[in-house]
């Protein structure tokens, strides 16, 4: 894992002092709320329905156990004992006081964390594959580049007042788990025919009210040119992105309005004028960072772990959990453990301080001291010996963390919705709770197989409903909440935006509707065909009939 | 409106003219970019110094061939959230412009350091904030990760510092 050097430490300390001063001036009335707003937002502090909300960056989703314990401490000391892990690999605290914020930032700084640029019209926390460094299919760990971009984008003087927020995602594996095609910039690492590593640079994807799949502006950008090239993209966006209408201000709209070709040529012109001929410093910096991400000392183990296999035979519930919640590790004898934060009837992504501490302890003992936050709002132990898995499962159970639904119908992404969010048009948490109760029977979930159900409480799409296999969007119709269902979205390498199935449903009807959709799928699928592929083959009609045919 | 330069309030010695105002016989004169373009033939013979006021929707590229003849470029921030002029400033500096670059409009002390880093050297500020506030805002952060920015004494470029043995930024605009 990356460790701060003296510069990084000093940087975050100074930033915290700066924020303390700004918050003091606001509390004394020397800054208006309008003036304070962009300043607090660039430090992750939102004003929500009931209180301030603080969003803390978890760069590229990687945490040490010490950092996780600090998140638990903050939850207990300054919030109500829990935190909410988000789809952008951040954590949000929902009940924060302005007066406490600088102290919280100072506490974070002690463990090399911050809330810089987790909000505001600037470059946000860079996200990546939550299995980075562990996944069997990975070409190269994308986190060093994530860290390089974190540093480069931190308080970038030119790009701190962009037309709108800016999100960058990076993946180093062919199976895209970082949703790079629906980010402002998506970076996909791949090898060319000569065996060299480079980036596919994808620009202008996004969700929100106008969901779009990004376009490729460079197929193969040499690795060392990345910073300079992104700088050119950012400059074009900063100059020409729309500022007259905040709903049209994202880079996707610029790319769409001027056209991909024109956009590319603007970027290339800007890139050509870059004065710096060598990228020696960037390369050295990337190499310096990459050394921190050297793979841990894995033991030489056999692929077959007898104790693990034995435990599966003896305990069917454990076997079920391993079936659903483990993923292939690149090293024999190891596995990736996906801890579901989606207990039946729970709030997706929420974890209590005690749960955070337990996960931190397990990571310290059994996962090279590392945890990951995944964009589907779960926590991952990336490097676990198969022989440790049974004991981990036994400890997770009593803490409510052993739900065996990873990747299944109960593993729902949901935004905070009307329960917390000032922009919401409907609640999302109760909908997700109702669906997870409806599919409480894990046999049923397993029978259905992998499906992504994503819920947003308004058109801003924080819950990724556009790219859910089943997307649910909460709207307001004359004071009543109602929910629109979309099918066929995906955020992977074959990304697609879901299509609206038909008229919306009242809140209490949603779970039944989802059940009908999934029953229809089970009836019509071919052997081994997952929901998304069945939908792509069948189209919307059978699902429409199931939902809307007059009974 | 006070003019802030080198961390002090100073007197503005420039005459600001609109599209129609009569050109004086000499002195320091700032004109809108439109007028500079339209009247360049006669302006090129102007005996005093020339400056230009750009809109933040103007293209810096069009300004490039005028730059060697200018002693002042003014870029506006119509709202403090409108960050276009940061990029225009960098483009102008990258194009080799070395004279005064002025920010005008809605400026806040909290943005002062960013503006200096992209190459602004003078600031039309409002009376609302005392000089002391600008002075302390100027040194809130002593470190920046980005390379090739304008820096003053006491400010460190982290990546350059970490890799002293590597080639320096060629166009280090403000090494002194
Ligand atoms: C609770 C306070 C929140 C507010 C006020 C808020 C606000 C917004 C807004 C206004 C947008 C639309 C941006 C646009 O289309 O230009 C958006 C998009 C998004 N937000 Fe949030 N959000 C909140 C919470 C969250 C949470 C909890 C998550 C993660 C679970 C999240 C992740 C995202 C994502 C992934 C998008 C869509 C991607 C994009 O186009 O940017 N947000 N948010
Ligand atoms: S989707 Fe809407 S309701 Fe949900 S968190 Fe985002 S802004 Fe709030």
XYZ file of C-alpha atoms and ligand atoms in Angstrom:
778
model
C 0.000 0.000 0.000
C 1.046 3.552 -0.584
C 2.549 5.344 2.425
C 2.787 9.117 2.763
C 6.237 10.629 2.772
C 7.005 13.907 4.562
C 5.611 15.926 1.646
C 2.290 14.134 1.567
C 1.969 14.523 5.328
C 2.731 18.195 5.232
C 0.342 18.735 2.335
C -2.602 17.237 4.194
C -1.699 19.045 7.428
C -1.609 22.399 5.669
C -4.856 21.668 3.933
C -6.498 20.841 7.246
C -5.225 24.075 8.771
C -6.567 25.960 5.779
C -9.986 24.391 6.215
C -9.978 25.100 9.951
C -9.437 28.748 9.117
C -12.221 28.742 6.516
C -14.672 27.058 8.867
C -13.789 29.572 11.614
C -14.407 32.453 9.266
C -17.743 30.941 8.279
C -18.738 30.433 11.917
C -17.789 34.053 12.649
C -19.795 35.252 9.653
C -16.778 36.536 7.712
C -17.631 34.274 4.807
C -21.120 34.048 3.368
C -22.644 30.604 2.910
C -22.395 31.144 -0.838
C -18.668 31.791 -0.597
C -18.077 29.036 1.908
C -19.966 26.475 -0.135
C -17.336 25.701 -2.794
C -14.641 25.734 -0.119
C -16.375 23.241 2.131
C -17.406 21.120 -0.832
C -13.790 20.785 -1.919
C -13.206 19.349 1.523
C -16.069 16.899 1.231
C -18.539 18.722 3.447
C -22.124 18.783 2.181
C -25.167 20.321 3.764
C -27.868 17.663 3.795
C -31.484 17.380 4.885
C -30.764 17.013 8.586
C -27.106 17.827 9.113
C -23.766 18.230 7.442
C -22.498 15.175 5.635
C -18.770 14.503 5.376
C -17.462 12.398 2.529
C -14.021 10.939 3.097
C -11.888 9.783 0.201
C -10.682 6.229 0.104
C -8.296 6.576 -2.822
C -8.750 3.717 -5.293
C -10.760 1.997 -2.562
C -7.759 0.696 -0.617
C -7.609 0.818 3.186
C -5.228 -0.507 5.813
C -6.663 -1.920 9.020
C -5.333 1.102 10.872
C -7.261 3.382 8.545
C -10.417 1.302 8.879
C -10.145 1.549 12.669
C -9.866 5.302 12.389
C -13.036 5.361 10.290
C -14.714 3.408 13.095
C -13.394 5.856 15.674
C -14.746 8.822 13.727
C -18.134 7.132 13.368
C -18.297 6.703 17.131
C -16.847 9.973 18.264
C -18.437 12.422 15.844
C -21.297 10.565 14.185
C -23.896 8.093 15.347
C -21.743 5.001 15.345
C -21.895 4.075 11.687
C -20.794 5.151 8.241
C -22.018 4.601 4.719
C -19.697 3.157 2.066
C -20.561 4.620 -1.303
C -20.453 3.555 -4.920
C -17.491 5.859 -5.416
C -15.310 4.004 -2.952
C -15.751 6.707 -0.343
C -17.297 6.699 3.091
C -19.945 9.189 4.135
C -20.830 10.297 7.625
C -24.331 11.641 7.789
C -24.488 13.463 11.100
C -21.530 15.807 11.268
C -21.229 19.218 12.912
C -19.398 22.014 11.135
C -17.502 22.801 14.351
C -16.088 19.261 14.478
C -15.076 18.942 10.866
C -11.532 20.275 11.130
C -10.877 17.884 14.048
C -12.162 14.989 11.980
C -9.897 15.977 9.105
C -6.972 16.127 11.521
C -7.842 12.638 12.781
C -7.914 11.389 9.199
C -4.574 13.017 8.456
C -2.998 10.937 11.248
C -3.719 7.830 9.173
C -2.856 9.360 5.806
C -6.395 10.103 4.739
C -8.341 13.181 3.784
C -11.576 14.456 2.293
C -9.951 16.627 -0.349
C -12.000 16.927 -3.528
C -14.631 14.394 -2.601
C -17.108 16.997 -3.744
C -17.172 20.256 -5.666
C -16.507 21.022 -9.308
C -13.056 19.522 -9.344
C -11.383 16.192 -10.022
C -12.839 13.713 -7.577
C -11.454 10.675 -5.868
C -10.011 8.352 -8.512
C -11.730 4.977 -8.420
C -10.538 1.610 -9.599
C -11.046 -2.124 -9.654
C -11.736 -3.265 -6.089
C -9.831 -6.479 -6.763
C -6.746 -4.611 -7.978
C -3.528 -6.436 -7.220
C -5.386 -9.640 -6.440
C -7.626 -10.556 -9.365
C -6.652 -13.515 -11.472
C -7.465 -11.705 -14.726
C -5.409 -8.574 -14.080
C -2.742 -7.308 -16.504
C -1.240 -4.829 -14.096
C -2.252 -3.226 -10.796
C -3.979 0.077 -11.659
C -3.503 1.611 -8.218
C -0.077 3.186 -8.786
C -1.629 5.235 -11.556
C -4.564 5.942 -9.258
C -2.132 7.361 -6.705
C -0.226 9.296 -9.362
C -3.491 10.881 -10.458
C -4.548 11.495 -6.874
C -1.433 13.538 -6.288
C -1.517 15.312 -9.618
C -5.180 16.267 -9.228
C -4.909 17.363 -5.577
C -5.539 21.106 -5.385
C -4.719 21.479 -9.039
C -4.689 25.268 -9.407
C -5.978 25.172 -12.958
C -8.688 22.578 -12.487
C -10.338 23.411 -9.179
C -13.167 25.488 -10.660
C -14.307 23.291 -13.510
C -17.752 23.595 -15.081
C -18.803 20.561 -13.052
C -17.434 17.645 -11.067
C -15.015 15.307 -12.766
C -14.640 11.600 -12.144
C -11.806 9.388 -13.321
C -11.832 5.592 -13.123
C -8.992 3.209 -13.899
C -8.936 -0.504 -14.594
C -6.016 -2.835 -15.145
C -8.055 -5.915 -16.046
C -9.983 -6.914 -19.160
C -13.107 -7.580 -17.084
C -14.031 -4.049 -16.142
C -15.126 -3.776 -12.517
C -14.486 -0.046 -12.337
C -17.205 1.073 -14.780
C -14.682 3.053 -16.832
C -17.107 3.612 -19.696
C -19.485 5.635 -17.557
C -16.952 8.059 -16.092
C -15.814 11.480 -17.285
C -12.495 9.837 -18.057
C -12.122 6.075 -18.055
C -8.693 4.493 -18.392
C -8.310 0.905 -19.463
C -4.882 -0.605 -19.340
C -4.001 -3.064 -22.068
C -1.076 -4.569 -23.914
C -0.360 -3.914 -27.572
C 0.995 -6.469 -30.012
C 4.558 -5.596 -28.997
C 3.708 -6.489 -25.401
C 3.893 -2.883 -24.225
C 1.475 -1.498 -21.692
C -0.643 1.521 -22.556
C -3.976 3.154 -21.914
C -7.206 3.249 -23.776
C -8.512 6.702 -22.906
C -12.293 6.933 -22.818
C -13.957 10.312 -22.363
C -17.469 11.539 -21.820
C -19.237 8.663 -20.173
C -21.548 9.429 -17.310
C -24.795 8.789 -15.571
C -27.000 11.462 -14.053
C -29.926 12.770 -16.059
C -28.247 12.146 -19.428
C -26.537 8.780 -19.216
C -23.888 8.181 -21.854
C -21.267 5.635 -22.729
C -17.872 7.278 -23.187
C -15.991 7.509 -26.488
C -12.414 6.390 -27.004
C -10.113 9.313 -27.775
C -6.874 7.299 -27.787
C -6.628 3.555 -28.282
C -3.152 3.229 -26.942
C -1.593 6.075 -25.022
C 1.942 5.224 -23.878
C 1.954 4.925 -20.105
C 4.415 7.771 -19.528
C 2.274 10.322 -21.379
C -0.766 9.907 -19.191
C -0.494 12.963 -16.951
C 0.260 15.379 -19.770
C -2.505 13.957 -21.926
C -5.116 14.136 -19.190
C -4.034 17.684 -18.541
C -4.864 18.508 -22.170
C -8.305 16.900 -21.843
C -8.948 18.857 -18.666
C -7.925 22.139 -20.255
C -10.241 21.653 -23.214
C -13.065 20.825 -20.840
C -12.315 23.727 -18.516
C -12.341 26.175 -21.420
C -15.242 24.899 -23.465
C -17.475 22.936 -21.104
C -20.846 24.622 -20.668
C -21.275 26.846 -17.662
C -24.686 28.295 -18.492
C -26.651 25.287 -17.309
C -25.426 22.955 -14.625
C -27.355 20.064 -16.105
C -25.374 20.440 -19.303
C -22.019 21.118 -17.735
C -20.462 17.661 -17.611
C -17.796 16.758 -20.154
C -20.138 14.206 -21.730
C -22.355 17.054 -22.977
C -19.368 18.890 -24.475
C -18.222 15.735 -26.262
C -21.759 15.123 -27.456
C -22.435 18.694 -28.611
C -19.202 19.335 -30.498
C -18.843 15.712 -31.575
C -16.212 13.155 -30.707
C -13.989 14.022 -33.683
C -13.890 17.734 -32.960
C -13.325 17.051 -29.302
C -10.409 14.756 -30.102
C -8.804 17.326 -32.375
C -9.137 20.028 -29.702
C -7.416 17.730 -27.220
C -4.657 16.799 -29.631
C -4.022 20.478 -30.455
C -3.799 21.309 -26.794
C -1.602 18.293 -26.143
C 0.771 19.298 -28.955
C 1.466 22.646 -27.351
C 2.575 21.074 -24.082
C 6.040 22.466 -23.447
C 7.561 19.626 -21.531
C 9.439 17.244 -23.778
C 10.454 14.655 -21.236
C 8.277 12.739 -18.843
C 11.199 11.606 -16.751
C 9.861 12.969 -13.484
C 6.409 11.455 -14.000
C 7.967 8.105 -14.835
C 10.224 8.195 -11.799
C 7.306 9.202 -9.624
C 5.171 6.369 -10.976
C 8.013 3.935 -10.309
C 8.434 5.300 -6.793
C 4.719 4.837 -6.123
C 4.582 1.418 -7.783
C 7.195 0.112 -5.351
C 4.671 0.561 -2.548
C 2.227 -1.661 -4.391
C 4.643 -4.525 -4.843
C 2.699 -7.752 -4.303
C 2.811 -9.082 -0.738
C 5.008 -12.059 0.087
C 2.624 -14.821 -0.891
C 3.338 -18.276 0.446
C 3.771 -21.166 -1.914
C 0.549 -23.054 -1.389
C -1.189 -25.738 -3.311
C -4.316 -24.806 -5.190
C -6.236 -27.416 -3.259
C -6.709 -26.521 0.410
C -7.909 -29.656 2.204
C -9.132 -27.986 5.414
C -11.107 -25.478 3.387
C -12.677 -28.192 1.232
C -13.446 -30.176 4.321
C -15.222 -27.282 6.013
C -17.344 -26.778 2.913
C -18.451 -30.394 3.007
C -19.331 -30.186 6.666
C -21.118 -26.839 6.653
C -23.507 -26.240 3.782
C -24.072 -22.617 4.792
C -20.341 -22.008 4.655
C -20.212 -23.768 1.304
C -22.928 -21.454 0.038
C -21.086 -18.383 1.238
C -17.858 -19.507 -0.421
C -19.766 -20.204 -3.619
C -21.063 -16.664 -3.776
C -18.647 -14.456 -1.886
C -15.217 -15.644 -2.949
C -13.413 -14.686 -6.150
C -10.412 -16.100 -7.937
C -7.051 -14.863 -6.697
C -4.029 -14.749 -8.949
C -1.961 -16.836 -6.523
C -2.670 -20.494 -5.812
C -4.034 -21.224 -2.364
C -5.331 -17.674 -1.940
C -8.746 -16.206 -2.508
C -10.544 -12.861 -2.523
C -13.184 -12.576 0.209
C -16.113 -10.305 -0.574
C -17.928 -9.242 2.577
C -21.491 -8.277 1.803
C -22.744 -5.089 3.448
C -26.229 -6.061 2.317
C -27.858 -8.055 5.092
C -31.495 -8.889 4.545
C -33.495 -5.750 5.294
C -30.386 -3.670 5.930
C -29.200 -0.381 4.483
C -26.831 -1.092 1.579
C -23.315 0.062 2.315
C -23.829 0.925 5.973
C -21.384 -0.453 8.516
C -21.251 0.127 12.253
C -18.061 1.019 14.070
C -17.929 -2.490 15.535
C -18.277 -4.068 12.131
C -15.523 -1.839 10.771
C -13.232 -2.874 13.611
C -13.914 -6.550 13.086
C -13.160 -6.266 9.391
C -9.994 -4.355 10.230
C -8.886 -7.109 12.629
C -9.543 -9.796 10.050
C -7.612 -7.861 7.436
C -4.702 -7.409 9.792
C -4.522 -11.081 10.623
C -5.520 -12.690 7.349
C -5.321 -10.285 4.412
C -1.945 -8.609 4.408
C -3.435 -5.753 6.415
C -5.524 -4.621 3.451
C -9.192 -3.949 2.805
C -11.017 -2.616 -0.212
C -14.225 -0.721 -0.661
C -16.028 -1.829 -3.789
C -18.282 0.309 -5.921
C -21.181 -2.052 -5.319
C -20.805 -0.965 -1.672
C -19.189 -4.016 -0.144
C -15.910 -4.570 1.695
C -13.249 -6.862 0.377
C -10.383 -8.776 1.943
C -8.139 -9.129 -1.086
C -5.440 -11.608 -0.075
C -6.782 -14.432 2.054
C -5.343 -17.914 2.382
C -8.030 -20.450 1.669
C -7.185 -22.143 4.938
C -8.191 -18.994 6.850
C -11.545 -18.595 5.156
C -13.550 -20.797 7.468
C -12.437 -19.006 10.588
C -13.123 -15.638 8.949
C -16.627 -16.754 8.062
C -17.236 -17.882 11.630
C -16.284 -14.460 12.937
C -18.259 -12.542 10.348
C -21.484 -14.401 11.105
C -22.227 -13.053 14.586
C -21.453 -9.516 13.385
C -24.068 -9.756 10.656
C -21.439 -9.737 7.935
C -21.733 -13.242 6.517
C -24.647 -12.717 4.145
C -24.014 -15.043 1.210
C -25.523 -12.803 -1.453
C -22.524 -11.221 -3.179
C -23.469 -10.462 -6.773
C -27.001 -11.784 -6.288
C -30.402 -10.144 -6.083
C -29.901 -9.092 -2.469
C -26.611 -7.322 -3.262
C -28.386 -4.091 -4.113
C -26.763 -0.735 -4.763
C -28.825 2.092 -3.317
C -28.135 5.772 -2.814
C -29.167 7.494 0.456
C -32.325 8.853 -1.169
C -34.965 10.851 0.657
C -33.869 9.515 4.026
C -30.800 11.756 3.894
C -30.383 13.520 0.620
C -31.576 17.049 -0.039
C -31.946 16.424 -3.766
C -33.991 13.255 -3.529
C -37.393 12.893 -5.133
C -38.112 9.572 -3.435
C -36.712 7.154 -0.881
C -34.397 4.416 -2.010
C -33.424 2.660 1.212
C -36.897 1.256 2.023
C -37.216 -0.018 -1.546
C -33.964 -1.861 -1.286
C -34.983 -3.245 2.087
C -38.272 -4.490 0.681
C -36.544 -6.194 -2.242
C -33.954 -7.788 -0.039
C -36.710 -9.138 2.211
C -38.597 -10.451 -0.770
C -35.531 -12.418 -1.805
C -34.522 -13.357 1.704
C -34.391 -17.010 0.697
C -30.860 -17.520 -0.536
C -31.893 -20.656 -2.431
C -34.088 -18.434 -4.550
C -31.311 -15.893 -5.055
C -28.872 -18.585 -6.083
C -31.388 -20.049 -8.467
C -31.759 -16.653 -10.122
C -28.011 -16.173 -10.309
C -25.973 -13.013 -10.845
C -28.069 -9.880 -11.202
C -27.393 -6.258 -10.355
C -30.266 -4.284 -8.930
C -29.441 -0.585 -8.574
C -31.638 2.075 -6.987
C -31.400 5.879 -7.141
C -33.625 8.319 -5.275
C -33.587 10.854 -8.094
C -32.421 11.421 -11.624
C -28.864 12.203 -10.474
C -28.286 8.467 -10.513
C -25.911 8.137 -7.563
C -27.270 4.608 -7.203
C -26.175 3.751 -10.774
C -29.692 2.755 -11.831
C -28.903 3.379 -15.527
C -26.279 0.653 -15.494
C -28.085 -1.815 -13.247
C -29.284 -4.974 -14.954
C -32.429 -3.881 -13.205
C -32.488 -0.177 -12.458
C -34.979 1.515 -10.174
C -35.393 5.264 -10.210
C -37.439 6.997 -7.544
C -39.497 9.965 -8.748
C -42.165 12.213 -7.421
C -45.581 12.343 -9.057
C -47.791 14.991 -7.448
C -46.373 14.383 -4.009
C -46.416 10.580 -4.311
C -43.255 8.547 -4.647
C -43.211 6.335 -7.690
C -40.556 4.204 -9.261
C -39.482 3.704 -12.833
C -37.886 0.398 -13.774
C -35.190 0.055 -16.423
C -33.734 -3.190 -17.716
C -30.548 -4.137 -19.498
C -28.012 -1.680 -18.107
C -24.432 -2.686 -17.500
C -21.270 -0.909 -16.421
C -18.752 -3.478 -17.581
C -16.649 -3.696 -20.737
C -19.896 -4.260 -22.651
C -21.504 -1.233 -21.031
C -25.062 -0.288 -21.852
C -27.713 2.069 -20.533
C -30.911 0.416 -19.363
C -34.224 1.065 -21.109
C -37.392 2.077 -19.355
C -39.787 -0.823 -19.278
C -43.099 1.013 -18.934
C -45.185 3.024 -16.467
C -43.792 3.349 -12.945
C -44.903 1.685 -9.741
C -45.846 2.844 -6.275
C -43.262 2.103 -3.595
C -45.129 -0.885 -2.150
C -45.432 -2.481 -5.608
C -41.777 -2.389 -6.554
C -40.563 -5.561 -4.856
C -43.405 -7.564 -6.440
C -42.583 -6.132 -9.835
C -38.937 -7.131 -9.476
C -40.027 -10.593 -8.459
C -42.184 -10.898 -11.578
C -39.337 -9.768 -13.784
C -37.010 -12.329 -12.304
C -39.595 -15.108 -12.472
C -40.071 -14.343 -16.142
C -36.359 -14.514 -16.660
C -36.027 -17.858 -14.873
C -38.805 -19.244 -17.023
C -37.290 -18.082 -20.310
C -33.561 -18.354 -19.797
C -31.362 -20.845 -21.545
C -29.131 -23.058 -19.456
C -26.451 -20.962 -17.799
C -27.690 -17.699 -19.273
C -27.389 -14.806 -16.850
C -30.133 -12.228 -16.505
C -28.400 -9.521 -18.520
C -27.716 -11.799 -21.472
C -31.193 -13.228 -21.402
C -32.585 -9.712 -21.502
C -30.326 -8.801 -24.396
C -31.539 -11.840 -26.269
C -35.218 -11.587 -25.394
C -35.743 -7.827 -25.434
C -38.270 -6.098 -23.190
C -41.500 -7.683 -24.424
C -41.807 -10.768 -22.251
C -41.051 -8.634 -19.203
C -43.579 -6.017 -20.220
C -46.205 -8.679 -20.635
C -45.453 -10.123 -17.237
C -45.732 -6.739 -15.570
C -48.423 -4.915 -17.429
C -50.729 -7.539 -18.977
C -54.066 -6.910 -17.356
C -54.660 -9.684 -14.925
C -11.131 48.848 -6.235
C -7.632 48.297 -4.875
C -5.029 46.709 -7.102
C -2.944 44.037 -5.437
C 0.540 43.335 -6.679
C 3.518 41.738 -4.920
C 1.400 41.379 -1.798
C 0.716 45.129 -1.509
C -2.009 47.490 -2.632
C -0.669 49.711 -5.415
C -1.990 52.413 -7.739
C -3.198 51.298 -11.147
C -1.257 53.326 -13.744
C -3.259 52.017 -16.695
C -6.040 53.820 -18.512
C -8.929 51.444 -19.251
C -10.744 52.179 -22.476
C -13.939 50.760 -23.964
C -14.699 50.075 -27.600
C -15.542 53.726 -28.373
C -13.322 55.746 -25.994
C -10.800 58.048 -27.645
C -7.219 56.850 -27.615
C -4.899 59.222 -25.678
C -1.572 60.388 -27.133
C 0.480 58.092 -24.990
C 0.698 56.400 -21.584
C -0.463 52.940 -20.611
C -3.697 51.903 -22.254
C -5.835 48.769 -21.906
C -8.301 47.905 -24.644
C -10.883 45.206 -25.180
C -9.567 42.353 -27.309
C -12.112 43.168 -30.004
C -10.669 46.628 -30.441
C -7.103 45.372 -30.426
C -7.959 43.079 -33.312
C -9.969 45.671 -35.251
C -7.557 48.571 -34.916
C -4.251 46.769 -34.818
C -2.782 48.587 -37.791
C -2.999 51.974 -36.107
C -2.429 50.617 -32.589
C 0.868 49.044 -33.585
C 2.232 52.600 -33.852
C 0.924 53.657 -30.412
C 3.778 55.380 -28.534
C 2.829 54.135 -25.035
C 2.338 50.647 -23.641
C -0.636 48.505 -24.643
C -2.681 46.113 -22.634
C -5.708 43.945 -23.439
C -8.848 42.858 -21.637
C -9.943 39.410 -22.739
C -13.319 37.754 -22.269
C -13.077 34.306 -20.816
C -14.823 32.957 -23.912
C -12.076 34.375 -26.165
C -9.500 31.951 -27.515
C -6.012 32.495 -26.217
C -4.677 31.179 -29.506
C -5.958 34.269 -31.305
C -4.092 36.480 -28.885
C -0.786 34.732 -29.363
C 0.752 36.873 -32.091
C -0.124 40.084 -30.219
C 1.558 38.937 -27.021
C 5.091 40.223 -27.770
C 3.616 43.727 -28.087
C 1.625 43.722 -24.872
C 2.610 44.827 -21.364
C -0.637 43.814 -19.660
C -3.227 41.100 -20.168
C -6.368 41.183 -18.031
C -8.521 38.095 -17.617
C -11.932 38.241 -15.985
C -13.565 36.008 -13.394
C -17.232 36.942 -13.878
C -18.065 34.623 -10.967
C -15.576 33.113 -8.552
C -16.799 29.683 -9.635
C -16.050 30.341 -13.311
C -12.570 28.904 -13.712
C -11.926 29.412 -17.422
C -9.377 32.161 -16.857
C -7.092 29.746 -14.986
C -6.650 27.789 -18.199
C -6.363 30.878 -20.373
C -3.680 32.188 -18.036
C -1.714 28.994 -18.424
C -2.059 29.038 -22.176
C -0.813 32.613 -22.302
C 2.136 31.817 -20.063
C 2.918 28.675 -22.030
C 2.937 30.834 -25.151
C 5.853 32.734 -23.653
C 4.163 35.866 -22.320
C 6.243 37.331 -19.471
C 4.659 40.702 -18.613
C 1.864 41.557 -16.197
C -1.140 39.214 -16.090
C -4.052 40.592 -14.133
C -7.132 38.940 -12.672
C -10.291 40.955 -12.384
C -13.865 40.274 -11.335
C -15.114 38.275 -8.415
C -11.924 37.198 -6.639
C -11.704 35.548 -3.248
C -8.605 35.267 -1.060
C -9.080 31.499 -1.014
C -8.302 31.411 -4.728
C -5.390 33.806 -4.583
C -2.713 31.158 -4.456
C -4.140 29.187 -7.381
C -4.190 32.359 -9.450
C -0.574 33.098 -8.691
C 0.392 29.528 -9.504
C -1.066 29.728 -12.993
C 0.794 32.967 -13.639
C -1.335 35.916 -12.517
C 0.748 38.739 -11.105
C -1.795 41.432 -10.232
C -5.329 41.384 -8.908
C -8.269 43.779 -8.948
C -9.663 42.942 -5.549
C -12.678 44.257 -3.706
C -12.475 46.396 -0.569
C -14.186 43.683 1.422
C -11.051 41.829 2.403
C -8.200 43.566 4.238
C -4.673 43.295 2.869
C -3.679 41.012 5.740
C -6.189 38.435 4.582
C -4.718 38.373 1.076
C -1.232 38.153 2.515
C -2.028 35.143 4.635
C -4.033 33.519 1.834
C -0.970 33.779 -0.374
C 0.885 31.231 1.704
C -1.765 28.791 2.858
C -0.166 25.880 1.052
C 3.588 25.581 0.777
C 3.441 22.476 -1.410
C 1.919 21.568 -4.743
C 2.205 18.323 -6.661
C 1.846 19.840 -10.123
C 4.878 20.817 -12.143
C 5.540 23.879 -14.238
C 3.552 26.267 -12.062
C 4.632 29.706 -10.949
C 6.070 29.526 -7.485
C 7.359 31.965 -4.981
C 10.073 31.488 -2.407
C 9.020 28.940 0.174
C 6.799 27.026 -2.225
C 7.824 23.523 -3.172
C 6.975 21.376 -6.162
C 6.697 17.939 -4.622
C 7.458 15.754 -7.630
C 10.424 17.861 -8.684
C 11.752 17.806 -5.146
C 11.454 14.038 -4.956
C 13.330 13.548 -8.199
C 16.013 16.194 -8.160
C 18.255 14.064 -10.325
C 15.759 14.128 -13.198
C 15.621 16.723 -15.934
C 14.173 20.044 -14.777
C 10.994 21.470 -16.258
C 12.321 23.221 -19.323
C 10.179 26.298 -19.207
C 10.445 26.835 -15.470
C 8.803 30.214 -15.718
C 9.595 31.536 -12.323
C 12.733 29.895 -11.058
C 13.865 32.965 -9.111
C -26.283 12.413 -0.230
C -25.813 13.393 -0.901
C -25.519 13.362 -2.383
C -25.733 14.388 -3.232
C -26.268 15.754 -2.872
C -25.334 13.937 -4.543
C -25.426 14.711 -5.690
C -25.229 14.216 -6.961
C -25.568 14.889 -8.170
C -26.177 16.279 -8.244
C -25.254 14.072 -9.220
C -25.474 14.333 -10.697
C -24.309 14.961 -11.285
C -24.478 15.258 -12.743
O -25.247 14.564 -13.416
O -23.820 16.182 -13.205
C -24.689 12.890 -8.658
C -24.213 11.818 -9.401
C -23.582 10.720 -8.832
N -23.305 10.545 -7.490
Fe -24.090 11.617 -5.976
N -24.874 12.671 -4.446
C -24.979 12.274 -3.152
C -24.633 11.063 -2.643
C -23.976 10.104 -3.366
C -23.651 8.820 -2.860
C -23.979 8.322 -1.474
C -23.003 8.177 -3.850
C -22.486 6.771 -3.819
C -23.261 5.788 -3.342
C -22.919 9.047 -4.972
C -22.336 8.722 -6.192
C -22.687 9.334 -7.357
C -22.527 8.724 -8.649
C -21.849 7.388 -8.914
C -23.109 9.587 -9.568
C -23.310 9.310 -11.033
C -22.118 9.433 -11.846
C -21.985 10.795 -12.408
O -22.542 11.060 -13.483
O -21.309 11.587 -11.751
N -23.525 10.211 -4.643
N -24.676 13.002 -7.282
S -29.459 9.873 -6.657
Fe -30.495 11.697 -5.996
S -31.403 11.045 -4.068
Fe -29.822 9.610 -4.495
S -28.052 10.435 -3.418
Fe -27.955 11.133 -5.540
S -28.836 13.121 -5.470
Fe -29.473 12.083 -3.608
